[in-house]
């Protein structure tokens, strides 16, 4: 136990290294832009004032959203998804998977879950000992189940999920604008420093008015760093904008969630506008502020089982809804799943693969579980 505890502590310490690196780069960029560029290099007071105002606005929003992304605790499933003490003891005492699933079915019959595992079983976390809500996954780094988990980001040393996904998007957006503004404003001085007169004194180079001092090296590196981060963040931000429009997480983009009728990548998509409001909230005045405004509780999500984009025309949706999935030749329902009962847990046949004409084995399983409960 002691070596594992020490290893865990070392991992936590190492996990802050990327955060310290980003913080150091941000602090250096502030010094290089404000002091070396605006104070010591730019001669026009009007230009200084404009640059300083815009820079500080972007810098504050960038640091604010970064801070919120780092220190927002990942949201965990509520207590209703945890097994009761008796069910937990019963589950741990039972070794056969079919009987364990029956125990989980009984515990999850009133829970708002629609997704299953690859074997059509209830998603259960043995580590946290709870039934996983839809879109919830266990993070091996944080060692907790995270609601609507997107990924674990080393640059924020935190899981990105339901509680901080909006903050993460704003962090990407403001860091992108921050780097773009720095690169755009520094570009002209970068060109002058790089191409024009490189005399040691300002007097001998009047057409340049940019002396070859330490400011030159700060400006040169400032442009390179800003341009490098801008290019790398642009692709990441564009990808997450696409995910928001489709109402998918990074995990769901690589592995589609499994519903009753099989995998469905657009199972949680409600259309672009509703998908956007699900992350940013109903009040647009708060969209650009790092304040939690996401809709829902993170434990349940409205689902819509269509194969195509919900905003496609009705003919396309009708055609897609008649497609068959898997060997059972079942069709997707035309109405939203959230408007009906939890048919995933209400149907007995979905957890067993009984052949036609055979009696389901659930009755025997139920009898066995009942005997265990009485004992």
Short mmCIF file of C-alpha atoms in Angstrom, two decimals:
data_model
loop_
_atom_site.label_atom_id
_atom_site.label_comp_id
_atom_site.label_asym_id
_atom_site.label_seq_id
_atom_site.Cartn_x
_atom_site.Cartn_y
_atom_site.Cartn_z
CA UNK A 1 0.00 0.00 0.00
CA UNK A 2 2.80 2.40 0.86
CA UNK A 3 4.60 2.22 -2.53
CA UNK A 4 1.31 2.75 -4.40
CA UNK A 5 0.49 5.74 -2.19
CA UNK A 6 3.90 7.27 -2.87
CA UNK A 7 3.50 6.64 -6.59
CA UNK A 8 0.09 8.32 -6.52
CA UNK A 9 1.57 11.39 -4.81
CA UNK A 10 4.37 11.56 -7.39
CA UNK A 11 1.85 11.37 -10.23
CA UNK A 12 -0.12 14.25 -8.72
CA UNK A 13 3.03 16.38 -8.44
CA UNK A 14 4.13 15.57 -11.99
CA UNK A 15 0.62 16.35 -13.24
CA UNK A 16 1.10 20.02 -12.37
CA UNK A 17 4.21 20.42 -14.57
CA UNK A 18 2.24 21.18 -17.80
CA UNK A 19 0.09 23.70 -15.87
CA UNK A 20 3.20 25.42 -14.50
CA UNK A 21 4.65 25.51 -18.01
CA UNK A 22 1.55 27.22 -19.45
CA UNK A 23 1.50 29.63 -16.51
CA UNK A 24 5.17 30.50 -17.03
CA UNK A 25 4.62 31.11 -20.75
CA UNK A 26 1.59 33.32 -19.99
CA UNK A 27 3.56 35.36 -17.43
CA UNK A 28 6.49 35.78 -19.80
CA UNK A 29 4.19 36.81 -22.65
CA UNK A 30 2.68 39.47 -20.38
CA UNK A 31 6.13 40.83 -19.54
CA UNK A 32 7.35 40.73 -23.15
CA UNK A 33 4.26 42.41 -24.61
CA UNK A 34 3.54 45.02 -21.93
CA UNK A 35 7.06 46.07 -20.97
CA UNK A 36 9.41 45.13 -23.79
CA UNK A 37 7.03 45.95 -26.65
CA UNK A 38 4.53 48.56 -25.44
CA UNK A 39 6.70 50.44 -22.93
CA UNK A 40 10.22 50.21 -24.41
CA UNK A 41 9.62 49.76 -28.15
CA UNK A 42 6.40 51.44 -29.34
CA UNK A 43 6.73 55.23 -29.55
CA UNK A 44 3.11 56.22 -30.24
CA UNK A 45 1.09 56.75 -27.06
CA UNK A 46 -2.20 56.15 -28.88
CA UNK A 47 -0.94 52.85 -30.24
CA UNK A 48 0.26 51.87 -26.77
CA UNK A 49 -3.13 52.63 -25.21
CA UNK A 50 -5.10 50.64 -27.78
CA UNK A 51 -2.76 47.67 -27.55
CA UNK A 52 -2.75 47.68 -23.76
CA UNK A 53 -6.55 47.80 -23.42
CA UNK A 54 -7.22 44.96 -25.89
CA UNK A 55 -4.34 42.89 -24.54
CA UNK A 56 -5.46 43.10 -20.91
CA UNK A 57 -9.05 42.28 -21.83
CA UNK A 58 -7.99 39.11 -23.65
CA UNK A 59 -5.42 38.24 -20.98
CA UNK A 60 -7.98 38.46 -18.17
CA UNK A 61 -10.53 36.32 -20.00
CA UNK A 62 -7.83 33.81 -20.95
CA UNK A 63 -6.56 33.44 -17.37
CA UNK A 64 -10.09 33.40 -15.93
CA UNK A 65 -11.30 30.59 -18.19
CA UNK A 66 -8.04 28.65 -17.71
CA UNK A 67 -8.38 28.94 -13.93
CA UNK A 68 -12.00 27.75 -14.01
CA UNK A 69 -11.09 24.78 -16.21
CA UNK A 70 -8.33 23.71 -13.84
CA UNK A 71 -10.10 24.13 -10.51
CA UNK A 72 -13.65 23.07 -11.40
CA UNK A 73 -14.08 19.71 -9.72
CA UNK A 74 -15.27 16.96 -12.09
CA UNK A 75 -18.95 16.22 -11.56
CA UNK A 76 -19.64 12.72 -10.21
CA UNK A 77 -22.83 10.61 -10.37
CA UNK A 78 -25.41 11.26 -7.69
CA UNK A 79 -26.12 8.81 -4.87
CA UNK A 80 -29.12 7.32 -6.65
CA UNK A 81 -26.71 5.57 -9.04
CA UNK A 82 -24.89 3.85 -6.17
CA UNK A 83 -25.98 0.38 -5.16
CA UNK A 84 -27.60 -0.02 -1.79
CA UNK A 85 -25.64 -1.84 0.88
CA UNK A 86 -27.67 -5.02 0.47
CA UNK A 87 -27.42 -4.97 -3.35
CA UNK A 88 -23.70 -4.30 -3.13
CA UNK A 89 -23.14 -7.27 -0.84
CA UNK A 90 -25.32 -9.43 -3.06
CA UNK A 91 -23.44 -8.32 -6.17
CA UNK A 92 -20.02 -8.98 -4.64
CA UNK A 93 -21.10 -12.39 -3.36
CA UNK A 94 -22.43 -13.50 -6.75
CA UNK A 95 -19.84 -14.80 -9.23
CA UNK A 96 -22.03 -15.48 -12.27
CA UNK A 97 -22.40 -12.51 -14.59
CA UNK A 98 -26.01 -13.20 -15.56
CA UNK A 99 -27.08 -13.03 -11.92
CA UNK A 100 -24.98 -9.93 -11.35
CA UNK A 101 -26.75 -8.30 -14.28
CA UNK A 102 -30.12 -9.18 -12.79
CA UNK A 103 -29.10 -7.44 -9.57
CA UNK A 104 -28.05 -4.38 -11.56
CA UNK A 105 -31.30 -4.44 -13.55
CA UNK A 106 -33.32 -4.35 -10.35
CA UNK A 107 -31.26 -1.41 -9.05
CA UNK A 108 -31.40 0.49 -12.35
CA UNK A 109 -35.04 -0.04 -13.28
CA UNK A 110 -36.02 3.52 -12.27
CA UNK A 111 -32.82 5.26 -13.40
CA UNK A 112 -32.77 7.46 -16.53
CA UNK A 113 -30.23 5.42 -18.51
CA UNK A 114 -30.46 4.41 -22.17
CA UNK A 115 -26.97 3.21 -23.08
CA UNK A 116 -25.41 -0.21 -22.54
CA UNK A 117 -22.08 -1.96 -22.84
CA UNK A 118 -20.98 -3.80 -25.97
CA UNK A 119 -22.62 -6.98 -24.64
CA UNK A 120 -25.93 -5.19 -23.96
CA UNK A 121 -25.27 -5.16 -20.22
CA UNK A 122 -25.79 -2.34 -17.74
CA UNK A 123 -22.73 -0.12 -17.48
CA UNK A 124 -21.33 -0.63 -14.01
CA UNK A 125 -18.08 0.69 -12.51
CA UNK A 126 -16.47 -1.87 -10.20
CA UNK A 127 -13.97 0.73 -9.04
CA UNK A 128 -16.54 3.32 -7.90
CA UNK A 129 -19.23 0.67 -7.29
CA UNK A 130 -22.00 2.52 -9.06
CA UNK A 131 -24.16 2.26 -12.16
CA UNK A 132 -22.78 4.61 -14.78
CA UNK A 133 -25.18 7.27 -16.07
CA UNK A 134 -25.31 7.88 -19.80
CA UNK A 135 -22.10 9.50 -21.13
CA UNK A 136 -20.33 8.88 -17.82
CA UNK A 137 -16.90 7.22 -17.84
CA UNK A 138 -14.27 6.30 -15.29
CA UNK A 139 -11.06 8.35 -15.47
CA UNK A 140 -8.05 6.24 -14.57
CA UNK A 141 -5.98 9.35 -13.84
CA UNK A 142 -8.48 11.01 -11.49
CA UNK A 143 -9.74 7.59 -10.32
CA UNK A 144 -13.38 8.74 -10.33
CA UNK A 145 -16.39 8.42 -12.62
CA UNK A 146 -16.89 11.72 -14.45
CA UNK A 147 -20.25 12.88 -15.81
CA UNK A 148 -20.24 13.45 -19.57
CA UNK A 149 -16.52 12.85 -19.65
CA UNK A 150 -14.79 14.25 -22.72
CA UNK A 151 -11.12 13.54 -21.93
CA UNK A 152 -8.45 14.03 -19.31
CA UNK A 153 -6.38 17.05 -20.30
CA UNK A 154 -2.80 17.19 -18.98
CA UNK A 155 -2.55 20.92 -19.80
CA UNK A 156 -5.19 21.68 -17.16
CA UNK A 157 -4.41 18.65 -14.95
CA UNK A 158 -8.10 17.89 -14.77
CA UNK A 159 -10.85 15.91 -16.40
CA UNK A 160 -12.87 17.84 -18.96
CA UNK A 161 -16.51 16.92 -18.53
CA UNK A 162 -19.95 18.20 -17.68
CA UNK A 163 -18.81 20.60 -14.93
CA UNK A 164 -16.11 22.42 -16.93
CA UNK A 165 -16.60 21.70 -20.64
CA UNK A 166 -17.88 25.22 -21.26
CA UNK A 167 -14.85 26.64 -19.43
CA UNK A 168 -12.55 24.46 -21.55
CA UNK A 169 -14.11 25.74 -24.79
CA UNK A 170 -13.78 29.35 -23.62
CA UNK A 171 -10.18 28.68 -22.59
CA UNK A 172 -9.42 27.46 -26.12
CA UNK A 173 -11.25 30.40 -27.69
CA UNK A 174 -9.61 33.11 -25.58
CA UNK A 175 -6.16 31.55 -25.84
CA UNK A 176 -6.67 31.46 -29.61
CA UNK A 177 -7.66 35.15 -29.71
CA UNK A 178 -4.83 36.00 -27.29
CA UNK A 179 -2.21 34.38 -29.52
CA UNK A 180 -3.74 35.85 -32.68
CA UNK A 181 -3.72 39.37 -31.24
CA UNK A 182 -0.11 39.09 -30.08
CA UNK A 183 1.07 37.66 -33.40
CA UNK A 184 -0.80 40.33 -35.40
CA UNK A 185 0.46 43.28 -33.35
CA UNK A 186 4.03 42.04 -33.01
CA UNK A 187 4.38 41.14 -36.70
CA UNK A 188 5.40 44.60 -37.93
CA UNK A 189 8.05 44.96 -35.22
CA UNK A 190 9.19 41.41 -35.84
CA UNK A 191 9.80 42.28 -39.50
CA UNK A 192 11.64 45.48 -38.60
CA UNK A 193 13.83 43.76 -36.06
CA UNK A 194 14.58 40.95 -38.46
CA UNK A 195 15.17 42.82 -41.73
CA UNK A 196 16.03 46.46 -41.14
CA UNK A 197 19.09 48.13 -39.71
CA UNK A 198 20.65 46.25 -36.77
CA UNK A 199 22.83 48.99 -35.43
CA UNK A 200 23.74 49.07 -31.77
CA UNK A 201 22.33 52.54 -31.21
CA UNK A 202 19.07 54.17 -32.13
CA UNK A 203 20.77 57.38 -33.29
CA UNK A 204 22.68 55.64 -36.07
CA UNK A 205 19.53 54.01 -37.38
CA UNK A 206 16.88 56.75 -37.54
CA UNK A 207 14.82 55.10 -40.25
CA UNK A 208 14.25 52.09 -38.05
CA UNK A 209 13.82 53.59 -34.58
CA UNK A 210 14.17 50.10 -33.15
CA UNK A 211 17.44 49.72 -31.28
CA UNK A 212 19.11 46.33 -31.07
CA UNK A 213 18.42 45.71 -27.38
CA UNK A 214 17.03 42.83 -25.36
CA UNK A 215 13.54 43.90 -26.49
CA UNK A 216 14.46 42.59 -29.92
CA UNK A 217 14.87 39.02 -28.66
CA UNK A 218 11.68 39.16 -26.61
CA UNK A 219 9.70 40.40 -29.62
CA UNK A 220 11.19 37.76 -31.91
CA UNK A 221 10.40 34.90 -29.54
CA UNK A 222 6.99 36.39 -28.71
CA UNK A 223 5.96 36.18 -32.35
CA UNK A 224 7.25 32.63 -32.79
CA UNK A 225 5.57 31.37 -29.60
CA UNK A 226 2.25 33.11 -30.36
CA UNK A 227 2.19 31.78 -33.93
CA UNK A 228 3.09 28.26 -32.81
CA UNK A 229 0.39 28.13 -30.12
CA UNK A 230 -2.17 29.70 -32.46
CA UNK A 231 -1.68 26.99 -35.09
CA UNK A 232 -1.86 24.16 -32.57
CA UNK A 233 -4.89 25.54 -30.69
CA UNK A 234 -6.79 26.35 -33.89
CA UNK A 235 -7.13 22.70 -34.89
CA UNK A 236 -8.15 21.65 -31.37
CA UNK A 237 -10.72 24.44 -31.03
CA UNK A 238 -12.19 23.69 -34.46
CA UNK A 239 -12.55 20.03 -33.55
CA UNK A 240 -14.38 20.79 -30.31
CA UNK A 241 -16.68 23.25 -32.07
CA UNK A 242 -17.62 20.41 -34.40
CA UNK A 243 -18.21 18.14 -31.40
CA UNK A 244 -20.50 20.73 -29.76
CA UNK A 245 -22.51 21.06 -32.97
CA UNK A 246 -23.00 17.29 -33.06
CA UNK A 247 -23.47 16.96 -29.26
CA UNK A 248 -20.71 14.40 -28.93
CA UNK A 249 -17.81 14.03 -26.56
CA UNK A 250 -14.33 13.07 -27.70
CA UNK A 251 -14.95 9.55 -26.39
CA UNK A 252 -18.23 9.29 -28.29
CA UNK A 253 -16.57 10.55 -31.47
CA UNK A 254 -14.19 7.59 -31.39
CA UNK A 255 -16.67 5.06 -29.97
CA UNK A 256 -20.37 5.64 -30.61
CA UNK A 257 -22.65 5.13 -27.57
CA UNK A 258 -24.60 1.87 -27.61
CA UNK A 259 -28.36 2.16 -27.36
CA UNK A 260 -30.96 -0.59 -27.37
CA UNK A 261 -30.79 -0.93 -31.14
CA UNK A 262 -27.02 -0.72 -31.39
CA UNK A 263 -24.38 2.01 -31.71
CA UNK A 264 -25.69 5.45 -32.65
CA UNK A 265 -23.26 8.35 -32.99
CA UNK A 266 -26.05 10.95 -33.14
CA UNK A 267 -28.13 9.48 -30.33
CA UNK A 268 -27.80 12.60 -28.18
CA UNK A 269 -27.94 15.18 -30.97
CA UNK A 270 -30.96 17.48 -30.84
CA UNK A 271 -30.01 19.86 -33.64
CA UNK A 272 -27.27 22.48 -33.74
CA UNK A 273 -29.06 25.24 -31.79
CA UNK A 274 -30.23 22.93 -28.99
CA UNK A 275 -26.84 21.25 -28.83
CA UNK A 276 -25.25 24.66 -28.41
CA UNK A 277 -27.65 25.64 -25.63
CA UNK A 278 -27.03 22.37 -23.83
CA UNK A 279 -23.40 23.44 -23.30
CA UNK A 280 -23.71 27.24 -23.01
CA UNK A 281 -27.19 27.63 -21.55
CA UNK A 282 -30.30 29.56 -22.54
CA UNK A 283 -29.07 33.08 -21.70
CA UNK A 284 -26.74 34.29 -24.43
CA UNK A 285 -25.40 37.15 -22.31
CA UNK A 286 -23.45 34.59 -20.25
CA UNK A 287 -22.11 32.54 -23.16
CA UNK A 288 -18.73 34.30 -23.32
CA UNK A 289 -18.22 34.42 -19.56
CA UNK A 290 -16.53 31.56 -17.63
CA UNK A 291 -19.66 30.99 -15.54
CA UNK A 292 -21.43 27.64 -15.33
CA UNK A 293 -24.61 27.87 -17.40
CA UNK A 294 -24.85 24.39 -18.96
CA UNK A 295 -28.29 22.80 -18.97
CA UNK A 296 -29.20 19.64 -17.10
CA UNK A 297 -27.69 17.76 -14.18
CA UNK A 298 -25.13 15.69 -16.10
CA UNK A 299 -26.77 12.41 -15.05
CA UNK A 300 -29.45 12.27 -17.75
CA UNK A 301 -29.64 13.69 -21.26
CA UNK A 302 -32.44 13.97 -23.80
CA UNK A 303 -31.92 11.38 -26.52
CA UNK A 304 -33.08 11.23 -30.07
CA UNK A 305 -32.39 8.04 -31.96
CA UNK A 306 -32.04 9.04 -35.60
CA UNK A 307 -29.37 7.97 -38.01
CA UNK A 308 -29.03 11.30 -39.72
CA UNK A 309 -28.71 14.87 -38.56
CA UNK A 310 -31.90 15.99 -36.75
CA UNK A 311 -31.97 19.17 -38.81
CA UNK A 312 -32.22 17.29 -42.08
CA UNK A 313 -35.51 17.31 -43.95
CA UNK A 314 -38.36 15.07 -42.85
CA UNK A 315 -37.97 12.74 -45.79
CA UNK A 316 -34.38 11.98 -44.90
CA UNK A 317 -35.25 11.38 -41.25
CA UNK A 318 -38.09 9.08 -42.23
CA UNK A 319 -35.80 7.11 -44.52
CA UNK A 320 -33.08 6.85 -41.88
CA UNK A 321 -35.52 5.77 -39.18
CA UNK A 322 -36.42 2.64 -41.15
CA UNK A 323 -32.84 1.38 -41.42
CA UNK A 324 -32.04 -1.85 -39.62
CA UNK A 325 -29.23 -2.36 -37.17
CA UNK A 326 -27.71 -5.70 -36.25
CA UNK A 327 -28.95 -9.22 -36.90
CA UNK A 328 -32.18 -8.68 -34.97
CA UNK A 329 -33.50 -6.36 -37.74
CA UNK A 330 -34.94 -3.90 -35.23
CA UNK A 331 -35.73 -0.37 -36.35
CA UNK A 332 -35.03 2.91 -34.67
CA UNK A 333 -38.11 4.57 -33.15
CA UNK A 334 -39.35 7.63 -34.95
CA UNK A 335 -40.14 9.58 -31.78
CA UNK A 336 -37.56 10.82 -29.25
CA UNK A 337 -36.62 8.17 -26.74
CA UNK A 338 -36.85 10.68 -23.90
CA UNK A 339 -40.58 11.02 -24.47
CA UNK A 340 -41.24 7.35 -23.91
CA UNK A 341 -40.62 5.10 -20.95
CA UNK A 342 -37.18 3.70 -20.32
CA UNK A 343 -37.68 0.85 -22.75
CA UNK A 344 -34.03 -0.13 -22.45
CA UNK A 345 -34.53 -1.37 -18.89
CA UNK A 346 -38.20 -2.17 -19.31
CA UNK A 347 -37.61 -4.82 -21.96
CA UNK A 348 -36.53 -8.19 -20.67
CA UNK A 349 -35.31 -9.56 -23.99
CA UNK A 350 -32.56 -7.02 -24.49
CA UNK A 351 -30.38 -8.48 -21.73
CA UNK A 352 -30.64 -12.07 -22.96
CA UNK A 353 -30.17 -13.58 -26.37
CA UNK A 354 -33.02 -16.07 -26.30
CA UNK A 355 -33.75 -17.89 -29.52
CA UNK A 356 -37.24 -17.69 -31.07
CA UNK A 357 -39.63 -19.99 -29.31
CA UNK A 358 -37.48 -20.34 -26.22
CA UNK A 359 -38.47 -19.05 -22.83
CA UNK A 360 -36.27 -16.23 -21.51
CA UNK A 361 -33.90 -17.26 -18.75
CA UNK A 362 -34.74 -14.18 -16.63
CA UNK A 363 -37.35 -16.07 -14.60
CA UNK A 364 -34.77 -18.54 -13.37
CA UNK A 365 -32.37 -15.71 -12.65
CA UNK A 366 -35.01 -13.79 -10.75
CA UNK A 367 -35.82 -16.86 -8.66
CA UNK A 368 -32.14 -17.33 -7.87
CA UNK A 369 -31.76 -13.69 -6.84
CA UNK A 370 -34.90 -13.89 -4.72
CA UNK A 371 -33.48 -16.89 -2.90
CA UNK A 372 -30.23 -15.01 -2.30
CA UNK A 373 -32.11 -12.03 -0.92
CA UNK A 374 -34.15 -14.18 1.45
CA UNK A 375 -31.01 -15.93 2.67
#
